[in-house]
Short mmCIF file of C-alpha atoms in Angstrom, two decimals:
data_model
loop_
_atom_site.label_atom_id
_atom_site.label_comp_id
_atom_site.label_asym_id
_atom_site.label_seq_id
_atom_site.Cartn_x
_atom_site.Cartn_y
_atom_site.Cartn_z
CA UNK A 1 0.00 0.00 0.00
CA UNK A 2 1.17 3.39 -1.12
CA UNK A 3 0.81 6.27 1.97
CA UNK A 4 0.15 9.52 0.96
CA UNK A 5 -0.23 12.48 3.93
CA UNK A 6 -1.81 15.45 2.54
CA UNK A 7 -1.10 19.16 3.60
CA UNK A 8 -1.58 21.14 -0.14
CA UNK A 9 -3.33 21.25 -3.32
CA UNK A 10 -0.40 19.28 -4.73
CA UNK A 11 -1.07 16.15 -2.06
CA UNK A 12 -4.44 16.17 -4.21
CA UNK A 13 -3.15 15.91 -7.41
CA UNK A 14 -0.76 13.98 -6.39
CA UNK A 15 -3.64 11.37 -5.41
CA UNK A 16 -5.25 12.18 -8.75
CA UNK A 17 -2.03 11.28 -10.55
CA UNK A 18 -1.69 7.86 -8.13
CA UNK A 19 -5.07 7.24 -9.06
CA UNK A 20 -4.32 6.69 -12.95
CA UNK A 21 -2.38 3.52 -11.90
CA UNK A 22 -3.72 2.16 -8.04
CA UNK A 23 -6.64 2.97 -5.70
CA UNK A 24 -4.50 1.10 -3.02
CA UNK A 25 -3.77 4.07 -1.47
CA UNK A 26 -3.91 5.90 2.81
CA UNK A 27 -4.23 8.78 2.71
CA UNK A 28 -3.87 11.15 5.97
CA UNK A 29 -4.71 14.65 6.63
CA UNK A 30 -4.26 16.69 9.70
CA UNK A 31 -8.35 17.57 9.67
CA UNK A 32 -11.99 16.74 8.22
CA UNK A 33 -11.76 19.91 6.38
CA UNK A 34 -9.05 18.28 4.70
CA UNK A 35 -10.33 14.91 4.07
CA UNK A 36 -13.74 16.45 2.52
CA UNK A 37 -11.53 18.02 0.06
CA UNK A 38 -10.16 14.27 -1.63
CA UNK A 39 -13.92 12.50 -1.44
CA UNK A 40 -13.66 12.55 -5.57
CA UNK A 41 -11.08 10.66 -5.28
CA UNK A 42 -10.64 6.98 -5.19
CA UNK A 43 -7.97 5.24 -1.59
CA UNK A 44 -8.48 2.20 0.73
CA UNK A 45 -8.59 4.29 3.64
CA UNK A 46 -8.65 7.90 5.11
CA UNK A 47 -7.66 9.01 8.21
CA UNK A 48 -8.55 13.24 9.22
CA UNK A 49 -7.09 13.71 12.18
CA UNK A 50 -3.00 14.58 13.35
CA UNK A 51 -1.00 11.63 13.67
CA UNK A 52 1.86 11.43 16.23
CA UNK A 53 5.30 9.11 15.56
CA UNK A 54 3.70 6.34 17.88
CA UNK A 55 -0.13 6.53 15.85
CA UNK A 56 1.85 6.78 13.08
CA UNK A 57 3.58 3.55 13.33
CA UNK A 58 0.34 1.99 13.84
CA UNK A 59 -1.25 3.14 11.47
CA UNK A 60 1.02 2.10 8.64
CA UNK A 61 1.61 -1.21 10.48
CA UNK A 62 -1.64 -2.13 10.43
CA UNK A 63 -1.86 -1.10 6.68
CA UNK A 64 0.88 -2.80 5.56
CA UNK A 65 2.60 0.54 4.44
CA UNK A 66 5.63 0.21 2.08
CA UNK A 67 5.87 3.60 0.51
CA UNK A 68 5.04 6.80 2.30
CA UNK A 69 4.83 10.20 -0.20
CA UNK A 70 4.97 12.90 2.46
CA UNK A 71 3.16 15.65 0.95
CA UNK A 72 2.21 17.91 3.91
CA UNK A 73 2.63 22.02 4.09
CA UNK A 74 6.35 23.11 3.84
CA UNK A 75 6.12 24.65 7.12
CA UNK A 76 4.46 21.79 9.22
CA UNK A 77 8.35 20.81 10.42
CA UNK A 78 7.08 18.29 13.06
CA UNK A 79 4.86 16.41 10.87
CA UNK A 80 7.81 15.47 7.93
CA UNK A 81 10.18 14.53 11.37
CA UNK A 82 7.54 12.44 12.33
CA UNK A 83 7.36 11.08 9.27
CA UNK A 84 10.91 10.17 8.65
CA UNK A 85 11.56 8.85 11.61
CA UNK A 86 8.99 6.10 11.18
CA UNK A 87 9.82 5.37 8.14
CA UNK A 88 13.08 4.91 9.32
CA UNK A 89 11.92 2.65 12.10
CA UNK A 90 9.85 0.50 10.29
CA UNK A 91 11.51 0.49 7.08
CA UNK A 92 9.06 1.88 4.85
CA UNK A 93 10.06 4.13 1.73
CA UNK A 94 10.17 7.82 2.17
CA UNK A 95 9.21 10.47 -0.69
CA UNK A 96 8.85 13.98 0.28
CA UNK A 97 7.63 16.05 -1.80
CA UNK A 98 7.21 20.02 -1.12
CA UNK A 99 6.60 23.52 -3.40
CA UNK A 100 9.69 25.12 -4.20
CA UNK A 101 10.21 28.46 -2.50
CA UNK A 102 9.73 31.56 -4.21
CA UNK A 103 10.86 34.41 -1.87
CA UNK A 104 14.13 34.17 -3.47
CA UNK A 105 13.11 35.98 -6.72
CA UNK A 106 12.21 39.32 -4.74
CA UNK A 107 14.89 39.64 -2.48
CA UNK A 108 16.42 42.69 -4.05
CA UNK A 109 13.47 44.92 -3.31
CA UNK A 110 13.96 47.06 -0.54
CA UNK A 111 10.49 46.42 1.67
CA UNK A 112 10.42 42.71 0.89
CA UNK A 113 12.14 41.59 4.18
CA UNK A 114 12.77 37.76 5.19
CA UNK A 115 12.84 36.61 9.07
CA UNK A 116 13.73 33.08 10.03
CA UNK A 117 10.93 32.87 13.02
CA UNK A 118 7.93 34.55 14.49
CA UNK A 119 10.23 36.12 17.17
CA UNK A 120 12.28 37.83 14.92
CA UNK A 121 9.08 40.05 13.44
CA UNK A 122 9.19 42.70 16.23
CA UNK A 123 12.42 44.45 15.12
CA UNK A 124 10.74 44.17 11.89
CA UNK A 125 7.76 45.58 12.70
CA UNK A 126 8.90 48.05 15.71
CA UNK A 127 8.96 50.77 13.87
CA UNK A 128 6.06 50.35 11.11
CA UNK A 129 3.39 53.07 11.89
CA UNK A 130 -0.31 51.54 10.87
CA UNK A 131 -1.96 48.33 9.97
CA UNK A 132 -0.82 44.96 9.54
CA UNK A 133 -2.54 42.23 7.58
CA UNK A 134 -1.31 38.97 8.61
CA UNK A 135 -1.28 35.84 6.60
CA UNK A 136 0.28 33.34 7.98
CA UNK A 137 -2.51 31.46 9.16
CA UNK A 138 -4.99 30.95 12.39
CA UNK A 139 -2.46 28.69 13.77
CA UNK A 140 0.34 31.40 14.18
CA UNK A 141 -1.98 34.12 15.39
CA UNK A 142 -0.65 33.18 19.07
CA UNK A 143 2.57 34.21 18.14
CA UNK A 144 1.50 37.17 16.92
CA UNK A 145 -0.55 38.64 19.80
CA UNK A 146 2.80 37.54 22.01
CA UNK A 147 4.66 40.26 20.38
CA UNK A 148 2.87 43.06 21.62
CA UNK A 149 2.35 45.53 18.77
CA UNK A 150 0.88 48.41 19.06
CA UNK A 151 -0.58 48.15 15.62
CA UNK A 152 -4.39 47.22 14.77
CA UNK A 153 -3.65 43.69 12.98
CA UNK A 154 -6.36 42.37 10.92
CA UNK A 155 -6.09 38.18 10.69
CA UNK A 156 -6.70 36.82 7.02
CA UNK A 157 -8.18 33.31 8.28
CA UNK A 158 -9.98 29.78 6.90
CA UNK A 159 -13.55 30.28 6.68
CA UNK A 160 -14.24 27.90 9.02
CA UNK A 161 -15.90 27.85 12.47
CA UNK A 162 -13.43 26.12 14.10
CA UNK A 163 -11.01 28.70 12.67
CA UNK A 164 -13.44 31.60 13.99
CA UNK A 165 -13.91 30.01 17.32
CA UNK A 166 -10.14 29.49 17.73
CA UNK A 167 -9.71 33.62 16.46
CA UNK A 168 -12.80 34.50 19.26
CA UNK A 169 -10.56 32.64 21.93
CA UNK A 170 -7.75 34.22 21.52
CA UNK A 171 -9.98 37.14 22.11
CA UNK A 172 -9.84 38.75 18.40
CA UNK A 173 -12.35 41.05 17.38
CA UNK A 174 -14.55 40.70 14.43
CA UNK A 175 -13.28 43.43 12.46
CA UNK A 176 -9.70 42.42 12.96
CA UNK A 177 -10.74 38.79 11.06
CA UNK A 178 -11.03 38.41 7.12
CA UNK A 179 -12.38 35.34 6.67
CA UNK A 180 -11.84 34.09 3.20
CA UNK A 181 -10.31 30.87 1.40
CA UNK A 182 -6.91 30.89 -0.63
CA UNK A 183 -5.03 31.16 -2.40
CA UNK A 184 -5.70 35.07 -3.16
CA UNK A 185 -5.73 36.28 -6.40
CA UNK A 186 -3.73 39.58 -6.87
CA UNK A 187 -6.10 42.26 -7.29
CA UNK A 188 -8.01 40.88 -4.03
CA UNK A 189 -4.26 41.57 -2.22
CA UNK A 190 -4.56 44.83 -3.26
CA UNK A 191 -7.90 45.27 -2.38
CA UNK A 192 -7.43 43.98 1.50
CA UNK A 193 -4.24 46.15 1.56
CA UNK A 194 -6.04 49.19 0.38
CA UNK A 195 -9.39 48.46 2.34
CA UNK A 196 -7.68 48.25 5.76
CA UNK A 197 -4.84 50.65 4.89
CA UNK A 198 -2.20 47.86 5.24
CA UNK A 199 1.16 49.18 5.71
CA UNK A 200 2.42 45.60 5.89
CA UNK A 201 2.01 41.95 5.17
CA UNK A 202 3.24 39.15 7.27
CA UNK A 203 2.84 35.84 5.24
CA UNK A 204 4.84 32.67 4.45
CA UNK A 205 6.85 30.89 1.66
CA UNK A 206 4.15 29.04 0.86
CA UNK A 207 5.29 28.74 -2.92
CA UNK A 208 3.82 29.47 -6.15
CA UNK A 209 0.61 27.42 -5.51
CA UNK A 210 0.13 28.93 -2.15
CA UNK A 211 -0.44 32.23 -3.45
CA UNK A 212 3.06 33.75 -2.27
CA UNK A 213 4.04 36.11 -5.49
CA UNK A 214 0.40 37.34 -5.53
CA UNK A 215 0.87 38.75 -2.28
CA UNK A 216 4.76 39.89 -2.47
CA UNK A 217 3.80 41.98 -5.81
CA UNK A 218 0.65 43.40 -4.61
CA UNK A 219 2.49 44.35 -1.78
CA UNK A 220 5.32 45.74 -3.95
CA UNK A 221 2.80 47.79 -6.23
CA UNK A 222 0.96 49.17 -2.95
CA UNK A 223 4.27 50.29 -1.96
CA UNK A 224 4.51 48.31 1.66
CA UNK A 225 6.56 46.36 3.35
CA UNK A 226 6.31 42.38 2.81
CA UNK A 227 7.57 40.73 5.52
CA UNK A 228 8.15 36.51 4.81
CA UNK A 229 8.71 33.99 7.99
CA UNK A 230 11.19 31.82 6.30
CA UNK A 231 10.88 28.36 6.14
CA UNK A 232 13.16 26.20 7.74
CA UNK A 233 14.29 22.39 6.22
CA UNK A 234 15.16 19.26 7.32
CA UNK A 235 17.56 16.63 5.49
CA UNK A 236 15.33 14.63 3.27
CA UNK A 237 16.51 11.66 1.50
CA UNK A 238 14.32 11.86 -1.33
CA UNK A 239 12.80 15.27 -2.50
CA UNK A 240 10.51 16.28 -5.69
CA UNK A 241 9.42 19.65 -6.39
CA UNK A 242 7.78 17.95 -9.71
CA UNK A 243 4.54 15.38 -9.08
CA UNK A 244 6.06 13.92 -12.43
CA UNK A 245 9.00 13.15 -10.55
CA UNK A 246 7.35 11.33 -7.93
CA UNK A 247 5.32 9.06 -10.43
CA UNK A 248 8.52 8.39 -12.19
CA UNK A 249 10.33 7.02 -8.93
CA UNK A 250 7.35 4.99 -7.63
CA UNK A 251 7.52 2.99 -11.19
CA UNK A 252 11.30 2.96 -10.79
CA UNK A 253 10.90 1.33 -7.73
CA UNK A 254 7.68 -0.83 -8.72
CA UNK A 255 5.14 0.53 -6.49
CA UNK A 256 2.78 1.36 -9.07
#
């Protein structure tokens, strides 16, 4: 059985591509959300909620795992460690496959500014006079609120209620929340920059399919600063940028 953990658009077409040759197929996401998303497409089993190293190894124990295609979000760190380790535990095959960064393509304009953690932002951000738009996700919010600002932020968020709750909890206002789905098309950038007078946008690497240059050249053309948490990476035996790639090795390797 071929694993596949999902964390981006690509783990779906990924699946899509899988599906041309095999339906004998886990797939794992870290949510229902997640799992609704993949129902058009055909797998043995699903599993929608976070797995940890130990569920992990029963899982794909129980499933006779022999190849595991780690496709989860470039910045979930803990999940591809997981991953890795188990398949080095129980033996199984290890693909990762992740977006290729894009940040590096803007890093001679002068407001496009790169930090390498969510600590780092306040000596970005110290001295910025107005709004912030963040978009680095509900998850990260936390971190946010811990550094203090005296800036209104306004939280671009999943339009979902757990999402909401979770934004309500950590006692954020209503007008401080966009709630909308991405990725964000450029002109809608602008649009949120200019409708809440954004004099800077927090967001993440999340590559090309994640909506990245859309926000790093509205942010350009609206003349504010872009400010990108960095990602960091681990040492991964096998890593595609290309889903092509990934077929390719599997029927090197005669899993499909």
């Amino acid at each position: 059985m071929i694993g596949l953990i999902s964390g981006t658009s690509e783990g779906k077409e990924l699946l899509s591509n899988l599906n041309n040759y095999t339906d004998d197929i886990l797939v794992s996401t870290a949510t229902s959300y997640g799992g609704d998303l993949l129902k058009d497409y055909k797998y043995k089993y699903l599993n929608t909620t976070p797995l940890d190293r130990e569920n992990m190894i029963k899982l794909f124990k129980e499933k006779k795992v022999e190849v595991l295609i780690d496709a989860s979000h470039p910045y979930a760190l803990e999940v591809s460690k997981n991953a890795m380790e188990v398949c080095n535990h129980t033996g199984i095959e290890y693909i990762r496959f992740e977006r290729e960064k894009v940040i590096e393509k803007f890093l001679e304009k002068e407001k496009v500014l790169v930090v390498e953690n969510y600590e780092d932002l306040y000596s970005k951000l110290k001295d910025i006079k107005g709004n912030i738009l963040n978009t680095t996700g509900s998850r990260n919010i936390e971190k946010i609120i811990r550094l203090s600002l005296e800036n209104r932020i306004i939280h671009r968020v999943l339009p979902s209620l757990k999402v909401i709750d979770e934004c309500f909890h950590l006692g954020l206002e209503l007008h401080n929340i966009i709630a909308v789905k991405g990725p964000i098309s450029y002109d809608l950038n602008r649009a949120f920059i200019r409708e809440y007078d954004a004099k800077a946008i927090l967001l993440k690497d999340s590559g090309k399919e994640g909506g990245t240059e859309e926000k790093i050249k509205a942010a350009i053309d609206e003349n504010i600063y872009a400010i990108v948490v960095d990602r960091k990476s681990l040492d991964y035996k096998n890593k595609f940028n290309n889903k092509e790639e990934v077929i390719k090795y599997l029927k090197k390797l005669q899993y499909i």
